[in-house]
Tab-separated table of C-alpha atoms in Angstrom:
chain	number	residue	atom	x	y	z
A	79	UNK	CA	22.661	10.008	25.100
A	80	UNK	CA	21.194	7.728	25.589
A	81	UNK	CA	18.484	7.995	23.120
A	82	UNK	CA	15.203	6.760	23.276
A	83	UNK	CA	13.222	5.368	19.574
A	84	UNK	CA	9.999	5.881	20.164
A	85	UNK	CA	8.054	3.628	17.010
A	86	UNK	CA	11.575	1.951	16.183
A	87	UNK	CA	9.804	-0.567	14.079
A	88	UNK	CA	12.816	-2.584	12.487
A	89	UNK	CA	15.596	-0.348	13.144
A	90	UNK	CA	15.722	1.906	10.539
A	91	UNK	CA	17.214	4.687	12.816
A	92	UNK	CA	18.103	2.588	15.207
A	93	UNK	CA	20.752	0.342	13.853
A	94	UNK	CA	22.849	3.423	12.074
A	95	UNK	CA	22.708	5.068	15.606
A	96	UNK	CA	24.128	1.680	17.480
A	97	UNK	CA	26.571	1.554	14.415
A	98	UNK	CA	27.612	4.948	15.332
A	99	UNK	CA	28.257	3.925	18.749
A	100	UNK	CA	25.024	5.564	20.411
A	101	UNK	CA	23.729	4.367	23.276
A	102	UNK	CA	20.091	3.949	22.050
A	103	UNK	CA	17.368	1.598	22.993
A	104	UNK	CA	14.065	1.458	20.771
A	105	UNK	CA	10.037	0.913	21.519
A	106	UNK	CA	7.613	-0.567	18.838
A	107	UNK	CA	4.126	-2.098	19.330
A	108	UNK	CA	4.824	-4.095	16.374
A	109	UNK	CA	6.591	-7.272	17.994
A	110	UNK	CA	7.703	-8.902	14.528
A	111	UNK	CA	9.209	-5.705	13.551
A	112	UNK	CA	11.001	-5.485	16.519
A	113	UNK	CA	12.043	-9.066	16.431
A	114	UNK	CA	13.482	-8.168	12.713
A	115	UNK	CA	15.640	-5.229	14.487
A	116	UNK	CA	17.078	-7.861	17.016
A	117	UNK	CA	18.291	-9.969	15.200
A	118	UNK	CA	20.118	-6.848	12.852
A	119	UNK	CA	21.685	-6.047	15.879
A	120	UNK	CA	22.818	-9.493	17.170
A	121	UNK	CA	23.853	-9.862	13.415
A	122	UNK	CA	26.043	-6.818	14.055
A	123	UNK	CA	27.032	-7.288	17.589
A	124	UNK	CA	24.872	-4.158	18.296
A	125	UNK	CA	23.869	-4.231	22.129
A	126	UNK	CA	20.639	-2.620	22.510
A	127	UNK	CA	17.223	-2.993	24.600
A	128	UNK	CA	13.998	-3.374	22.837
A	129	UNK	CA	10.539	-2.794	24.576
A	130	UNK	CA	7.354	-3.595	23.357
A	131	UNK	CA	5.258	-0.932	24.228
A	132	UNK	CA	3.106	1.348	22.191
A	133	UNK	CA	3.736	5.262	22.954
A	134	UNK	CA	0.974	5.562	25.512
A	135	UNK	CA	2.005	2.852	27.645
A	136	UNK	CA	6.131	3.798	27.844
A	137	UNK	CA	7.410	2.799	30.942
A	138	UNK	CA	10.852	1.745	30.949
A	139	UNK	CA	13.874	1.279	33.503
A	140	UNK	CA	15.658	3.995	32.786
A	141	UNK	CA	15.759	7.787	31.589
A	142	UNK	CA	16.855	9.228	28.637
A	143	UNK	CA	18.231	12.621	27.751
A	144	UNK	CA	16.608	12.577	23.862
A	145	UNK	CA	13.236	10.418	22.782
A	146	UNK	CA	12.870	10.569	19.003
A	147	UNK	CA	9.702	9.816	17.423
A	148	UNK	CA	10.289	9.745	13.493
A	149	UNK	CA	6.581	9.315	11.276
A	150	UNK	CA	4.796	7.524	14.379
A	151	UNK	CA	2.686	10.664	15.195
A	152	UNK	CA	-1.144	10.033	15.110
A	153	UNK	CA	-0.969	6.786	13.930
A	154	UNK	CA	-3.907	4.933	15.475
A	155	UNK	CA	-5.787	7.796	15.362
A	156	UNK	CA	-6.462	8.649	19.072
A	157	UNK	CA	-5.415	12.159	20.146
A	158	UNK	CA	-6.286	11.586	23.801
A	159	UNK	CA	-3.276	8.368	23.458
A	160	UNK	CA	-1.353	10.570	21.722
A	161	UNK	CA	-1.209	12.940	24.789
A	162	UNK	CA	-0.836	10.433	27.098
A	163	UNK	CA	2.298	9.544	24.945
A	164	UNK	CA	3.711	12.596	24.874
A	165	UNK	CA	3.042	12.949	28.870
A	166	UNK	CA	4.855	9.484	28.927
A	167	UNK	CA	7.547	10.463	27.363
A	168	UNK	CA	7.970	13.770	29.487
A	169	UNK	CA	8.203	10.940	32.440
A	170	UNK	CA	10.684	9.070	30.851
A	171	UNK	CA	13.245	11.997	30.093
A	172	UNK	CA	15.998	13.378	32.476
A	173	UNK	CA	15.296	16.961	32.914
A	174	UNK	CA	16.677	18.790	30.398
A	175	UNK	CA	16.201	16.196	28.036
A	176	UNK	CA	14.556	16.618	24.737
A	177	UNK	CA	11.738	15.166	22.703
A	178	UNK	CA	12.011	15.699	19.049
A	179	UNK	CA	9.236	14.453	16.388
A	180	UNK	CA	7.825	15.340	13.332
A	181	UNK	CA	5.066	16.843	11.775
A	182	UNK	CA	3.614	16.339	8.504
A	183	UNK	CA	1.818	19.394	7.903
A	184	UNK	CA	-1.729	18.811	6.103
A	185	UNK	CA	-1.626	21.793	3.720
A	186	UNK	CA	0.902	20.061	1.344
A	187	UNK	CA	-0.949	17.725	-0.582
A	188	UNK	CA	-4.139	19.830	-2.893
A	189	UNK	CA	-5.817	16.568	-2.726
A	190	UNK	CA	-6.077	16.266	0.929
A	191	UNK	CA	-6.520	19.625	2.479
A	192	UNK	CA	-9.664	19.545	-0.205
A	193	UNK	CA	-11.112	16.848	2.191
A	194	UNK	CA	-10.406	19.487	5.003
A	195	UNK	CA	-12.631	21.895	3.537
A	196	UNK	CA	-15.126	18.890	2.394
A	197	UNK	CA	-14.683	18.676	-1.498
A	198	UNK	CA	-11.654	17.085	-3.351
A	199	UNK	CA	-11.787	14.003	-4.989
A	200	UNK	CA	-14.428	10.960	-3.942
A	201	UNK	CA	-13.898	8.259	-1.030
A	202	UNK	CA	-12.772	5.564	-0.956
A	203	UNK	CA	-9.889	5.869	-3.764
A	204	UNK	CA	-9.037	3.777	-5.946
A	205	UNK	CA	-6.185	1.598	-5.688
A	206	UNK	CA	-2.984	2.722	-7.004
A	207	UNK	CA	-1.623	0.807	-10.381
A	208	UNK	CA	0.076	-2.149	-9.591
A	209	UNK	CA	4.022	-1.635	-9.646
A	210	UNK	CA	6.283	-3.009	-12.223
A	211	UNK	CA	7.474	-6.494	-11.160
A	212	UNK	CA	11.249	-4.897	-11.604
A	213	UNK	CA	10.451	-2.649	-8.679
A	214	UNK	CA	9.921	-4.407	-6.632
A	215	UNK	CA	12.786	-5.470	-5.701
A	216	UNK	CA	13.173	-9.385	-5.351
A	217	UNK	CA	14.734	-11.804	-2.617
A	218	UNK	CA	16.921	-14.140	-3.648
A	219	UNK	CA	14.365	-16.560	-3.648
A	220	UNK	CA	12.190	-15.407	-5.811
A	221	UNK	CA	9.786	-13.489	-3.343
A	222	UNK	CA	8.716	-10.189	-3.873
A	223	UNK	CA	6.469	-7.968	-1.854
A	224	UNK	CA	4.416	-5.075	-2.992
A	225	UNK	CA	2.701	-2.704	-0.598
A	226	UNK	CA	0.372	0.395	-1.548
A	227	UNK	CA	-2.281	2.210	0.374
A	228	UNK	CA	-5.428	4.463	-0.202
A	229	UNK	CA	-7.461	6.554	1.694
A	230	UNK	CA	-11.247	5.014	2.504
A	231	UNK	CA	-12.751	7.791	4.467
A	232	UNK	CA	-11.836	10.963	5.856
A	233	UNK	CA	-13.850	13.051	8.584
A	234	UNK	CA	-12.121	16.752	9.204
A	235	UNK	CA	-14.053	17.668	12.477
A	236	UNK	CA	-11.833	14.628	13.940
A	237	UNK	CA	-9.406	15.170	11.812
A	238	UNK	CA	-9.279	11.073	11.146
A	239	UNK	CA	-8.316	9.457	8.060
A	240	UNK	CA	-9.001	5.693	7.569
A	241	UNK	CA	-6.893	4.122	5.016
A	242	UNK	CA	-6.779	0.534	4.054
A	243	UNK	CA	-2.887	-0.732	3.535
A	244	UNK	CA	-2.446	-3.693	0.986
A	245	UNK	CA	0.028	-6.305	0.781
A	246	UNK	CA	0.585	-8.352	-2.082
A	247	UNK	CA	3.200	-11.611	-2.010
A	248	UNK	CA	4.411	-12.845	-5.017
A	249	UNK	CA	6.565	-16.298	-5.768
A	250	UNK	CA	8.219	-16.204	-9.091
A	251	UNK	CA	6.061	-13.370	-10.429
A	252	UNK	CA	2.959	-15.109	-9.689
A	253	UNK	CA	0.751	-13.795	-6.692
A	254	UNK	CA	0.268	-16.384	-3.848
A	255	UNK	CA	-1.000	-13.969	-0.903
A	256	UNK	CA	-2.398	-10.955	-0.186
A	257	UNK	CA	-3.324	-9.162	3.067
A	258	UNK	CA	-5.523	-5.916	3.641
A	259	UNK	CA	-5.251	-4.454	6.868
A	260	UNK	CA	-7.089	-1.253	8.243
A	261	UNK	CA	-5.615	1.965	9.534
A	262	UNK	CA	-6.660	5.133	11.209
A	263	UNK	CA	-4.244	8.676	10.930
A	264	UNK	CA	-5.381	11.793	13.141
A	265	UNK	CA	-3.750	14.697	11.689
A	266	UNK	CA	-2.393	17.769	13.484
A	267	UNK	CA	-1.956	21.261	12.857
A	268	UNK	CA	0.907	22.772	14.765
A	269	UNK	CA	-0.737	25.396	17.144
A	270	UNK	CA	-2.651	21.749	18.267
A	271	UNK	CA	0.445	20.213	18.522
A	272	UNK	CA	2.092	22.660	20.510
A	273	UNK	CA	-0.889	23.094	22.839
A	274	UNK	CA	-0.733	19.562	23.370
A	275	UNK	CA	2.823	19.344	24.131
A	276	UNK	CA	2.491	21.802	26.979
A	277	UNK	CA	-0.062	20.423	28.477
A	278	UNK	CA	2.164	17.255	28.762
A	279	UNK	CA	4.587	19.649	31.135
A	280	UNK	CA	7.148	20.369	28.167
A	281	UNK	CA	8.620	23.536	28.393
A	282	UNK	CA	10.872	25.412	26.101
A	283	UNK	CA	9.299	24.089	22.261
A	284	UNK	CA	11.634	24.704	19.365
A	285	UNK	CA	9.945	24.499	15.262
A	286	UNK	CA	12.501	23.983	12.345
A	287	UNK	CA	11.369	22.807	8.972
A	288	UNK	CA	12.062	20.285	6.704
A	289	UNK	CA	14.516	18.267	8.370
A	290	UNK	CA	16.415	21.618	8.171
A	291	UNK	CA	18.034	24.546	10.714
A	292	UNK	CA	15.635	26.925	8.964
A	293	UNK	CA	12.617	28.629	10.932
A	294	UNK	CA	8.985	27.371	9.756
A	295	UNK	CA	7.385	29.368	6.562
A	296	UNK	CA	5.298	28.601	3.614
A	297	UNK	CA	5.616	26.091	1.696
A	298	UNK	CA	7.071	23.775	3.928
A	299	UNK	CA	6.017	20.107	3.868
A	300	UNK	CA	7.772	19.133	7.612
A	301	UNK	CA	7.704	20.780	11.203
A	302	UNK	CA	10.460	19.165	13.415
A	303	UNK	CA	9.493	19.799	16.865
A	304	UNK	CA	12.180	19.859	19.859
A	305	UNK	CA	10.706	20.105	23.123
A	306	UNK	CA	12.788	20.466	26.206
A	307	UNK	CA	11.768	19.065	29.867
């Protein structure tokens, strides 16, 4: 402590930590996700400071001895902002201080590392089936929200995906809304990653897989990366 949430979004990590009694603050672009994980905290009497700052822009008050960044890696698709971030948050820590994120490696899914090698399956997919109305899991209203997403294009010299995310709103079972909003992924291999994160001045750089204490091997779906200042 204290902790740092890079890509806190509504507080998913966040509020358990604060529950726990860590002294955590969180960063999101998103401003109505981070207005969501205010007002759980004030709910809960949680004292926290949020920042609305995307990872390439950090620059906060104070220092931190561990940054977490939890499934916000590459998102945007901009490896040159993704450096920057990780240079950011080398800034932001208190020497000594760790940064730990994950990495979802590439290889897992047949379908996609296809695309790396330019076959699998044609672009842009197809929309998944919509979901049963039961699972969707419904206010107490009557509102119910279903979100999917497919992949639209996919270029592996960049290593960019572009996938479309769709929102669907529905009032009593009956769609009244629906929203389709763009988004770009740049992938990473881990000798990349690691490259990158010493170029950003980190040091010592830790690998253990799948949210696990065991060392990195084959068949893994999950690098967590620790990297020390």
């Amino acid at each position: 402590q204290p902790v740092l949430d890079v890509g806190c979004g509504s507080g998913r990590l966040l509020i358990p930590w604060l529950r726990a009694g860590v002294d955590a603050d969180g960063c999101d672009v998103a401003g109505d996700m981070l207005d969501q994980c205010q007002r759980r905290a004030d709910d809960e009497g949680l004292s926290t400071h949020l920042y609305r700052q995307a990872m390439h822009e950090i620059e906060l008050p104070r220092l931190y001895r561990t940054i977490v960044m939890c499934g916000v890696l590459g998102l945007g698709g901009d490896r040159h902002r993704d450096l920057e971030g990780f240079r950011r948050c080398h800034q932001q820590l208190e020497p000594g201080g760790v940064l730990v994120l994950d990495l979802h490696l590439p290889w897992v899914s047949e379908t996609d590392w296809a695309r790396w090698r330019g076959g699998g399956e044609p672009l842009p997919e197809d929309w998944p089936p919509p979901a049963d109305p039961k699972d969707r899991g419904a206010f107490d209203d009557g509102t119910q929200f279903e979100m999917c997403a497919r992949t639209v294009a996919f270029d592996p010299i960049t290593q960019i995906s572009r996938l479309e995310m769709r929102v669907r709103h529905f009032v009593d079972g009956n769609e009244v809304a629906k929203e389709i909003h763009p988004i770009l992924i740049r992938s990473y291999l881990p000798a990349e990653l690691l490259g990158m994160l010493h170029e950003a001045g980190f040091g010592d750089i830790e690998m253990q897989a799948d949210y696990t204490d065991a060392l990195p091997a084959p068949g893994n779906e999950v690098y967590v990366l620790t990297a020390t200042r």
